[in-house]
Coordinates of C-alpha atoms in Angstrom, one line a residue:
X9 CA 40.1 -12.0 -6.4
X10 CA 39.0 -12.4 -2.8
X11 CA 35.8 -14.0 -1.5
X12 CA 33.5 -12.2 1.0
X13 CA 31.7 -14.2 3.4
X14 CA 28.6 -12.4 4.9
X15 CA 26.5 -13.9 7.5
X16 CA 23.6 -11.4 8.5
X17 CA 22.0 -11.9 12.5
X18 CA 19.8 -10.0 14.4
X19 CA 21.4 -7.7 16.8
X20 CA 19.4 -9.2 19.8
X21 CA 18.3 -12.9 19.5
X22 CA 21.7 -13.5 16.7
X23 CA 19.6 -15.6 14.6
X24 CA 20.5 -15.4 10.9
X25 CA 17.6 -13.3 9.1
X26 CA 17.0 -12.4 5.1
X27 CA 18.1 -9.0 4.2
X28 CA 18.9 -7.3 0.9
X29 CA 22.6 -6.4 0.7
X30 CA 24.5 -3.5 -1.4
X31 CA 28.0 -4.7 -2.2
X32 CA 30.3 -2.0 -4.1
X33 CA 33.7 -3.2 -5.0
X34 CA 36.4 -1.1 -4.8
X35 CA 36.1 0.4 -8.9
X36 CA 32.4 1.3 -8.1
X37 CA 31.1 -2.1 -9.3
X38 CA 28.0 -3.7 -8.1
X39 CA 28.7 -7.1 -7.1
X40 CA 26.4 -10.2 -6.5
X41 CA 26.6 -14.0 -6.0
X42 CA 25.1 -15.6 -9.8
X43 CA 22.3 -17.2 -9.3
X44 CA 20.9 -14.6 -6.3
X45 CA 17.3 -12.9 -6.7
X46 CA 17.7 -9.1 -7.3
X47 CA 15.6 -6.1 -5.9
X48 CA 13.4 -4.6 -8.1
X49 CA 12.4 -1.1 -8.6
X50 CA 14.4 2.3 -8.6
X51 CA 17.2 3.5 -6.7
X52 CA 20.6 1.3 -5.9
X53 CA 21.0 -2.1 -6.7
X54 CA 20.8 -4.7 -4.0
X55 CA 20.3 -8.2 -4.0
X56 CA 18.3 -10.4 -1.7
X57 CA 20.4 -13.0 0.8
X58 CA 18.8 -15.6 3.2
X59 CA 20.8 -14.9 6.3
X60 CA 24.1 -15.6 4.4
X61 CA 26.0 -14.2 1.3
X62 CA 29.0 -14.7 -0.6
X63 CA 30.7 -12.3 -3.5
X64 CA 33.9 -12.2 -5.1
X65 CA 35.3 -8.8 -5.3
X66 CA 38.9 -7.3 -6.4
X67 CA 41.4 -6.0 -4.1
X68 CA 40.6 -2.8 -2.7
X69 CA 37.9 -1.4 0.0
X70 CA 34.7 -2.7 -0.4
X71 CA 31.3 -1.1 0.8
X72 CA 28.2 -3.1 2.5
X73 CA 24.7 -2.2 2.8
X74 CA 22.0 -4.3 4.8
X75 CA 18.7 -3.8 4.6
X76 CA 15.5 -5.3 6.0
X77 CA 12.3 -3.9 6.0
X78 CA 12.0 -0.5 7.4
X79 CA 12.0 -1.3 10.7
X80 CA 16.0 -2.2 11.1
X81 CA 19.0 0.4 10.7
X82 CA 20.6 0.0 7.6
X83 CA 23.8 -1.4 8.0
X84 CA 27.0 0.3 6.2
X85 CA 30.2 -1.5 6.3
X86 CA 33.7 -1.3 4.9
X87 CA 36.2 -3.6 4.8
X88 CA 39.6 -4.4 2.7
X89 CA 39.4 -7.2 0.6
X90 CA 43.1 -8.4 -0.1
X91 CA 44.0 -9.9 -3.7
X92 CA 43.2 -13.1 -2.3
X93 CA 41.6 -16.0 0.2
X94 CA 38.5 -15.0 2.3
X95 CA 37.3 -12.7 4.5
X96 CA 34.3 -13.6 7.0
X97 CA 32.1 -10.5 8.1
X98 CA 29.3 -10.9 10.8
X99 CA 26.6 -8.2 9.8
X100 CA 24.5 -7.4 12.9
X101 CA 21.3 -5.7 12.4
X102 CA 20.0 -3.2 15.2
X103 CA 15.7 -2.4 15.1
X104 CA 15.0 1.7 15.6
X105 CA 11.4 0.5 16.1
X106 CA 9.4 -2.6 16.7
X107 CA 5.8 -2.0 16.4
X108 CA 4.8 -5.4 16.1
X109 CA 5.4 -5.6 19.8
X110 CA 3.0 -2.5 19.7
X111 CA 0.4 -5.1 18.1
X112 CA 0.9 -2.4 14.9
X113 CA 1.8 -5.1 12.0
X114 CA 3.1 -4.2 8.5
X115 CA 1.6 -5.4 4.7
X116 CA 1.3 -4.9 1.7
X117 CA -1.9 -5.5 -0.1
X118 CA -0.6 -5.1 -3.9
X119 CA 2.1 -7.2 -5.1
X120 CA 2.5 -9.3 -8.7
X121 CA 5.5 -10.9 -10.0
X122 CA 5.8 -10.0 -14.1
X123 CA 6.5 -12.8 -17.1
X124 CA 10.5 -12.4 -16.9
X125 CA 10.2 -13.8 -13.1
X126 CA 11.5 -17.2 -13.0
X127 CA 11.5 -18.1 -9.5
X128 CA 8.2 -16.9 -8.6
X129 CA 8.2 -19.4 -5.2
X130 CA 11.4 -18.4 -4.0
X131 CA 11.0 -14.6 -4.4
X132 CA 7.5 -14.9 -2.7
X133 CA 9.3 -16.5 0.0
X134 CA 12.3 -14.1 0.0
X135 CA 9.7 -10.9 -0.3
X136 CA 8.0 -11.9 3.2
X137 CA 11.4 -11.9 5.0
X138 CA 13.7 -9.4 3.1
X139 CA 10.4 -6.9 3.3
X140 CA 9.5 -8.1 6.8
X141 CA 6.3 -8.1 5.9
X142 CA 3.5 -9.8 8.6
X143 CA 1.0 -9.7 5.6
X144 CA 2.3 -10.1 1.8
X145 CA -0.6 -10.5 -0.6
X146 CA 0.0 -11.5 -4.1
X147 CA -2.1 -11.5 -6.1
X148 CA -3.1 -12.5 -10.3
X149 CA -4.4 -10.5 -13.3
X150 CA -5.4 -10.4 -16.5
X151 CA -3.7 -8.6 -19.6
X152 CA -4.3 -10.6 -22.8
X153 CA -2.3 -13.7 -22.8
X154 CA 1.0 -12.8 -20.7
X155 CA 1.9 -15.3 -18.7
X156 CA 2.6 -13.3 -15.4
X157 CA 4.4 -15.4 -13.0
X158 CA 2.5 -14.7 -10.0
X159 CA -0.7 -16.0 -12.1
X160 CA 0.8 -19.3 -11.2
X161 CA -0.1 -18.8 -7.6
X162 CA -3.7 -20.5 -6.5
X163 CA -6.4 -18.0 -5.9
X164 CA -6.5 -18.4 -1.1
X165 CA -4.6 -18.1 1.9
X166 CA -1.2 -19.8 0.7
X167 CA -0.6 -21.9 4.0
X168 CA 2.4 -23.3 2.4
X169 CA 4.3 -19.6 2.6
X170 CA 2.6 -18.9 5.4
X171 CA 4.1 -19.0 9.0
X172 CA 2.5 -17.5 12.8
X173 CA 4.3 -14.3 12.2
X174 CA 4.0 -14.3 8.4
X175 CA 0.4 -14.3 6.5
X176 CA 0.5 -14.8 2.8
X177 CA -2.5 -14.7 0.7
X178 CA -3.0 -14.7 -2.9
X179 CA -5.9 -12.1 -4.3
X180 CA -7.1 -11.0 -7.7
X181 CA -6.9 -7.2 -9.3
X182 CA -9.6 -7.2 -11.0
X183 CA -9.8 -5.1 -14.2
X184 CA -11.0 -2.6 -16.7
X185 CA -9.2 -0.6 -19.2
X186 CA -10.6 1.1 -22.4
X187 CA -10.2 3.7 -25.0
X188 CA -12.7 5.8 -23.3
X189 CA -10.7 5.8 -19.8
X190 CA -11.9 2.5 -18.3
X191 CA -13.8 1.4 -14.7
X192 CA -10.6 1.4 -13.1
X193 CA -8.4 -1.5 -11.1
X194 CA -9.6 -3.0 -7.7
X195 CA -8.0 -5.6 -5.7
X196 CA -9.8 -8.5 -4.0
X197 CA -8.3 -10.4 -0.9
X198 CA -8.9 -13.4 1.5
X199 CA -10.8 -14.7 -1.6
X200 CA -11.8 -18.9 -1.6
X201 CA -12.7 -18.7 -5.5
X202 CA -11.5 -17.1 -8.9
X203 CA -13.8 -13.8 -9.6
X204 CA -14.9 -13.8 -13.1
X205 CA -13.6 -12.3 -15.5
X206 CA -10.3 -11.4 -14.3
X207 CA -10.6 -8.2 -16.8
X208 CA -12.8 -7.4 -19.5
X209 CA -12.4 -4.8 -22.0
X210 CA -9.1 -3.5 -23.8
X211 CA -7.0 -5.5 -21.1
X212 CA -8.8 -9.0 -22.7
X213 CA -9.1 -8.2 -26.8
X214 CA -10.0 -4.9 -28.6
X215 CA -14.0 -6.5 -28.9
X216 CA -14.2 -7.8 -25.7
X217 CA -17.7 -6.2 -23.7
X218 CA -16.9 -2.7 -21.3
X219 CA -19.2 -6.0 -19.0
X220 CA -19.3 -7.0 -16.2
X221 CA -18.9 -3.8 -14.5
X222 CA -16.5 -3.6 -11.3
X223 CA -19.3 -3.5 -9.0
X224 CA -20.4 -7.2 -9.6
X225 CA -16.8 -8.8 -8.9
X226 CA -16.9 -6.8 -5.6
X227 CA -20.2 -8.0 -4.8
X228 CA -19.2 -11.1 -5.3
X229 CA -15.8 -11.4 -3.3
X230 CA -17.7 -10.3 -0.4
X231 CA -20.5 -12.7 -0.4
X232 CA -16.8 -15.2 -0.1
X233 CA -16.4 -13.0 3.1
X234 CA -13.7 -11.2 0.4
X235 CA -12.1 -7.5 1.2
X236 CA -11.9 -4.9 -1.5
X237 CA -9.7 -2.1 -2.3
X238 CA -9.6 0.2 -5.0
X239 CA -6.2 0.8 -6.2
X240 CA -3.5 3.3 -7.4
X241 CA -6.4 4.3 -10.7
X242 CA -7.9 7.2 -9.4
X243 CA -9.1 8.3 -13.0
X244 CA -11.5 5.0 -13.1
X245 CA -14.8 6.0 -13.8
X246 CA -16.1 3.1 -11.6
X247 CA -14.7 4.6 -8.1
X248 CA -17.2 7.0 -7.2
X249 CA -19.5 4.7 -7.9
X250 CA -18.0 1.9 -6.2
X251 CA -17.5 3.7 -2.9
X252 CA -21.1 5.6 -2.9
X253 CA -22.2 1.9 -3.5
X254 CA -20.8 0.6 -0.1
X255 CA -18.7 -1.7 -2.1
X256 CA -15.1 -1.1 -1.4
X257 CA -13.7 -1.7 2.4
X258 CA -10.2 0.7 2.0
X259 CA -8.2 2.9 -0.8
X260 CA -4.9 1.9 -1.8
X261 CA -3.2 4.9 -1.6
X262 CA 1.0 6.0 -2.8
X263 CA 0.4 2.5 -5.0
X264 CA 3.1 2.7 -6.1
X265 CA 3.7 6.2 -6.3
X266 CA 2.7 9.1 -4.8
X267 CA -0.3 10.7 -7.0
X268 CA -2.2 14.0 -5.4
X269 CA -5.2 12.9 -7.8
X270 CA -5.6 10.0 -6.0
X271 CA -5.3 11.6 -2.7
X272 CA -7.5 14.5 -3.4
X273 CA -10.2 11.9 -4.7
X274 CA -9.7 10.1 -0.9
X275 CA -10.4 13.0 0.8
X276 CA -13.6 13.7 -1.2
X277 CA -14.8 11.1 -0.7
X278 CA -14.2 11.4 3.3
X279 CA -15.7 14.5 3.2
X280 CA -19.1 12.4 1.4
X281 CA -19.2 10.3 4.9
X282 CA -17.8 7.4 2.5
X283 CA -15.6 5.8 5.6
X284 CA -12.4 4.3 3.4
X285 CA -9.3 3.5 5.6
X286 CA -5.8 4.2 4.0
X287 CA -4.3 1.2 2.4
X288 CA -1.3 0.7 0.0
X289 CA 1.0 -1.6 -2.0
X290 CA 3.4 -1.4 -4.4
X291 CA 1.9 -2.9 -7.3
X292 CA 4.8 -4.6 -9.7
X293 CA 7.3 -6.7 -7.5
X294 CA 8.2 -4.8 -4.0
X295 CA 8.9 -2.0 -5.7
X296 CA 9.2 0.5 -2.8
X297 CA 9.5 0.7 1.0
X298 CA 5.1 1.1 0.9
X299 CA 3.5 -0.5 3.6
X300 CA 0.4 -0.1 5.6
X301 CA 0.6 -1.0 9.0
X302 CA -2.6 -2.4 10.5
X303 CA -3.6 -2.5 14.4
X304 CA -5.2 -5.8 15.8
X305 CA -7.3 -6.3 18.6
X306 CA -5.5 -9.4 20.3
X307 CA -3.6 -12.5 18.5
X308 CA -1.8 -11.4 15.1
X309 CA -3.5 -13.8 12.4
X310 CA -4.6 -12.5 9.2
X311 CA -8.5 -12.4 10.3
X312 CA -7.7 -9.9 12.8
X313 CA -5.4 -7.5 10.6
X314 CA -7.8 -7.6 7.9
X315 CA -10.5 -6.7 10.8
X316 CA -8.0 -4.5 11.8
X317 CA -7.8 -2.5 8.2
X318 CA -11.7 -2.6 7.7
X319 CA -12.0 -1.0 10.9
X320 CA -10.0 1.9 9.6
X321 CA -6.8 0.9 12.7
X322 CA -4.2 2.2 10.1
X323 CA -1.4 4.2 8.7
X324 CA 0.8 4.0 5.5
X325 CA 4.1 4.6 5.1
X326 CA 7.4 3.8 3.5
X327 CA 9.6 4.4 6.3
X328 CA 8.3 6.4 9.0
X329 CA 6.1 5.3 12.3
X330 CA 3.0 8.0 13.3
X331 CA 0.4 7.4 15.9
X332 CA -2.9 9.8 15.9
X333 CA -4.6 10.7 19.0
X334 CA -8.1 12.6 18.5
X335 CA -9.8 13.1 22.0
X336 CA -7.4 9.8 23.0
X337 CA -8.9 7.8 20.2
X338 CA -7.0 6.3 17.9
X339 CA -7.5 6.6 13.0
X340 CA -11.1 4.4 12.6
X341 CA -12.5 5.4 15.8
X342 CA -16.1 7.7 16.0
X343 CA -16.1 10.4 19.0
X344 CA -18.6 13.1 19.5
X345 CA -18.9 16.0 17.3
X346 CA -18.0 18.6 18.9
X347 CA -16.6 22.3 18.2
X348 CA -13.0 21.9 19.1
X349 CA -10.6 18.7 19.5
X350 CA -7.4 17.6 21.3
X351 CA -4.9 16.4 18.8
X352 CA -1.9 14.6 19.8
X353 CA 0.3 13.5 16.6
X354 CA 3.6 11.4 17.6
X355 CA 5.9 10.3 15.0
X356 CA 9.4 8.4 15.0
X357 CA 11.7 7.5 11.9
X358 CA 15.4 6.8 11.2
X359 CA 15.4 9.3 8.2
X360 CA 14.7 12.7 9.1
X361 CA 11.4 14.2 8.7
X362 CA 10.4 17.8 8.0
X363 CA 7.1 18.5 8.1
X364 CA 4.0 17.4 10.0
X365 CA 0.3 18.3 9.1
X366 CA -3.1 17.7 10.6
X367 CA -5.4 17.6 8.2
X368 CA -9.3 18.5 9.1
X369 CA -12.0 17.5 6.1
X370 CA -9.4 17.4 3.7
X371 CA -7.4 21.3 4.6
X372 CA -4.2 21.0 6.5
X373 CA -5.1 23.4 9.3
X374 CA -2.1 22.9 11.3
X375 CA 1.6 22.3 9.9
X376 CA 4.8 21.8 12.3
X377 CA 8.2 22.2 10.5
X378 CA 10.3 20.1 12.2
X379 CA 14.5 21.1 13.0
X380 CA 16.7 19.3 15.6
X381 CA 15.9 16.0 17.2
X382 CA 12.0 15.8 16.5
X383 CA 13.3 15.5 13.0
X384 CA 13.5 11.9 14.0
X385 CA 10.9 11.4 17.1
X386 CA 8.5 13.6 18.6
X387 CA 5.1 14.2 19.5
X388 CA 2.8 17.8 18.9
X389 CA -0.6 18.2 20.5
X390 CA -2.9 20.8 18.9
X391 CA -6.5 22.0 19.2
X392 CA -8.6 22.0 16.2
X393 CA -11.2 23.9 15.9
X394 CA -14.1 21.5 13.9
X395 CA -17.4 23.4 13.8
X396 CA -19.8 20.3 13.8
X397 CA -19.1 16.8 12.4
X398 CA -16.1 15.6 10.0
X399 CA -12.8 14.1 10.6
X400 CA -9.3 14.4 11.5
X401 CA -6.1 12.9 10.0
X402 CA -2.5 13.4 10.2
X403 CA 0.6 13.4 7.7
X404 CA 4.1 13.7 7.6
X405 CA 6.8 14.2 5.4
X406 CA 10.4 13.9 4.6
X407 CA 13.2 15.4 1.6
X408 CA 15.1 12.2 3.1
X409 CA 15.3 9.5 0.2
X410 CA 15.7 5.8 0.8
X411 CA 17.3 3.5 -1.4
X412 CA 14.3 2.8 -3.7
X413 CA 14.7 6.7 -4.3
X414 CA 11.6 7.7 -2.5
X415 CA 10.9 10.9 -0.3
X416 CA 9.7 9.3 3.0
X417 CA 6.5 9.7 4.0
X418 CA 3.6 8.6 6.3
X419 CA -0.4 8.9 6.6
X420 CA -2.8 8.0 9.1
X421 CA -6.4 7.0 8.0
X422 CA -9.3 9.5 10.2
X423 CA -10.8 9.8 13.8
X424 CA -14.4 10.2 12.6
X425 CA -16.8 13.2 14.6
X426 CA -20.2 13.0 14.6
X427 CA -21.5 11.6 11.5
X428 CA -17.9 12.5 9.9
X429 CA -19.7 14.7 7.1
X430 CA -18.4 18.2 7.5
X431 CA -21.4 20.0 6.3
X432 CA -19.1 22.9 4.4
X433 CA -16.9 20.4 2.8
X434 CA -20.0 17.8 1.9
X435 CA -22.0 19.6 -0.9
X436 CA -18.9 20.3 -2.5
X437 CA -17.2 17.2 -2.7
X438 CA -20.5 15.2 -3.5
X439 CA -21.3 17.5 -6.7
X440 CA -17.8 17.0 -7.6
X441 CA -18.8 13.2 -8.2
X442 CA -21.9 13.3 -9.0
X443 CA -21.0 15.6 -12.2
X444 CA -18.0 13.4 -12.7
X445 CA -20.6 10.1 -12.9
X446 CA -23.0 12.0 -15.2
X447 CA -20.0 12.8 -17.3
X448 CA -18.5 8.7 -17.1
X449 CA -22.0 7.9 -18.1
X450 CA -22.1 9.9 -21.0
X451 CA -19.2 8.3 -22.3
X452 CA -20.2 4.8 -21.6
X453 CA -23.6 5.3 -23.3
X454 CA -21.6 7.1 -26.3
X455 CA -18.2 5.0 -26.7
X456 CA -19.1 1.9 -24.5
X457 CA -18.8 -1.9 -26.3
X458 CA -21.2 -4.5 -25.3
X459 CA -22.7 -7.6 -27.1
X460 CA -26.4 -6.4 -25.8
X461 CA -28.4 -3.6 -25.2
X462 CA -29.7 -4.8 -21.8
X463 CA -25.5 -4.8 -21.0
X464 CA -25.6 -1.4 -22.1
X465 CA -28.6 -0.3 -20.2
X466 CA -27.6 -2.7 -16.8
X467 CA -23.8 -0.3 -16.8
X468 CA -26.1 2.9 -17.0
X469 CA -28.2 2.1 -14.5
X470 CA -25.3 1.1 -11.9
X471 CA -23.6 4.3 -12.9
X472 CA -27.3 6.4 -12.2
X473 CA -27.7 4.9 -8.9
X474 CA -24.3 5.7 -7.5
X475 CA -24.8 9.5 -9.8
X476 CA -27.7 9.9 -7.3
X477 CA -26.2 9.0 -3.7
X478 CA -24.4 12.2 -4.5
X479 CA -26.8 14.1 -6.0
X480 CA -28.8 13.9 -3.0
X481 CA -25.7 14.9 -0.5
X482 CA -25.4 17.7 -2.6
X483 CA -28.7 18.7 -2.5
X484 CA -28.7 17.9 1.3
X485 CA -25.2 19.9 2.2
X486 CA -25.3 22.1 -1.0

């Protein structure tokens, strides 16, 4: 058996930096050191390394893989391992993109660590690097009595992970599941205290109380000065009524997986005047390559990204980079309505892209398949004709797979017009939730479980005001 030593640098400053590494021995194999932390989540096998590896392997030719965030080339290497001794290998590692530099800075808002995870600290500390992540946010919840590992983590900003460049806070996903289809999931961040109760319903006992709904641990994290998202549960009756509410602050969107349900609900609610910037995660361990990257106004600290995301100054991805230009204005800006638009989309990405879309109120009205080098960068500029208020986003798209297995992909969050309601796409959409509420009500007031009636009666009520935000766009737009 040999041994292969692995030290992995950056390509420009030649500092050793965490990556996750793909070792195949020479019989097709997987190798990796003992004791090392592996990925998570579909696609190849890797595992993580902190700037340095080592693996014994059988004679033969041996195949590396590097990989660190998405903003670095993955490194492939081959080498012949002889039936013996040692063989050193320097692994440099080349950026395609560093938008950080851009003051464009990458997180991920939904992360938890499951009850098998022994070395919660480590892998919270490996996640930040191997990910390069400049926001990781962990966070704890509540399913019966499993002892997740990342519930171990206190409820704050975790100064102890945290460095200048790296922001690591730990949140709470707050909770409701039931037989009759449940409030739904939402996430709660830059938090100084525990929201109570981290769930309630089926996710506590079969009898505990459909109570407190969603909308109280939301109004409480922000009187903390707390942001909320609602997350990867677009069926949750609570949403609507959440975001008529003026409760949430963004939508976790691809979390973890791509969902049209959950995109379709977005864009309805857009098309309400609800203003909910895209936001994603990838929900159990770093599952995928999902990332929203957030622009700050000045210094990078975690105040100004989470100013940054609340402001709407984003796009997700798992992979690809794409700026939006509306009238020179960039996703979470307000321009005047007006009857046509300048759209500039630019996009850039080491896998190859093949499809770019502007989307207007929710309808892609202008598509770009992409051949040749703008597979990889390019920009497209494009009039749009608006008719009155709404809003403008772009998309783009990939057959390209990474190694978690994923079609790459990218989203920016809108340049709002006017008022951003697009009066033929308003009455629409706001009937669409406002029979959807009735409809969650009725179920709640039929299969709901509480200990009192004035529980009972509190939910319906919630549920009637946010039924008749929409009910009076409709009427309004209809």
């Amino acid at each position: 058996m040999a041994q292969i030593k692995g030290i992995i640098r950056d390509g420009v400053s030649g500092e050793r930096v965490a990556a996750k590494v793909h070792v195949l021995g020479s019989g097709g194999q997987f190798l990796h050191p003992g004791n090392s932390l592996l990925k998570v989540g579909p696609g190849a096998p890797f595992f993580y390394a902190d700037g340095a590896f080592e693996v014994q392997t059988p004679r033969g030719a041996v195949d590396i893989v590097v990989e660190r965030g998405t903003e670095y080339v993955p490194l492939r290497h081959t080498l012949y391992a002889p039936s013996g001794g040692a063989v050193e290998v320097d692994l440099l590692l080349e950026r395609w993109v560093d938008l950080p530099e851009q003051r464009w800075y990458p997180g991920n808002t939904h992360i938890h660590y499951n009850e098998l995870e022994t070395r919660p600290e480590e892998r919270l500390r490996l996640d930040t690097e191997v990910n390069d992540l400049s926001v990781t946010a962990v966070s704890i919840l509540q399913r019966g009595q499993i002892p997740y590992a990342s519930n171990a983590f206190p409820v704050g900003f975790m100064t102890d992970f945290s460095t200048d460049h790296r922001q690591v806070d730990c949140g709470e996903e707050t909770r409701h599941n039931a037989h009759h289809g449940g409030y739904g999931h939402v996430m709660l961040l830059n938090l100084r205290n525990l929201v109570e109760p981290v769930s309630r319903g089926d996710l506590v006992s079969a009898f505990d109380p459909d109570y407190p709904p969603l909308c109280h641990a939301c109004d409480d994290a922000r009187t903390q000065g707390g942001i909320v998202i609602w997350c990867h549960n677009g069926n949750g009756l609570e949403a609507p009524v959440a975001a008529g509410l003026g409760k949430l602050h963004a939508f976790n969107l691809f979390d973890p997986c791509w969902k049209d349900l959950e995109y379709d609900l977005w864009y309805k609610l857009l098309n309400c005047g609800i203003r909910l910037p895209a936001s994603t995660g990838s929900d159990w361990y770093v599952c995928s390559n999902n990332r929203v990257y957030v622009q700050t106004e000045g210094r990078f600290t975690y105040k100004s990204w989470l100013e940054g995301l609340q402001a709407g100054r984003t796009f997700i991805t798992n992979g690809p980079a794409l700026w939006l230009e509306v009238e020179g204005e960039g996703p979470g800006a307000q321009i005047e309505g007006r009857e046509k638009v300048a759209v500039v989309v630019r996009w850039r990405s080491h896998y190859a892209l093949d499809r770019v879309e502007v989307v207007r109120d929710g309808m892609v009205v202008g598509e770009r398949v992409l051949a040749g080098d703008d597979q990889w960068e390019g920009a497209w500029a494009v009039d749009v004709d608006m008719a009155g208020d709404g809003w403008v986003a772009a998309r783009v798209f990939g057959m390209a797979r990474d190694s978690f297995g994923q079609a790459v992909y990218a989203h920016a969050s809108p340049v709002y017009l006017g008022g951003g309601i697009p009066a033929g796409q308003a009455g629409d959409a706001a009937a669409f939730f406002a029979s959807r509420i009735a409809a969650a009500g009725e179920k709640i007031a039929r299969y709901g479980r509480f200990t009192t009636d004035a529980q009972r009666e509190e939910v319906l009520h919630l549920f009637e005001a946010g039924r008749k935000i929409y009910a009076k766009l409709e009427k309004d737009y209809g």
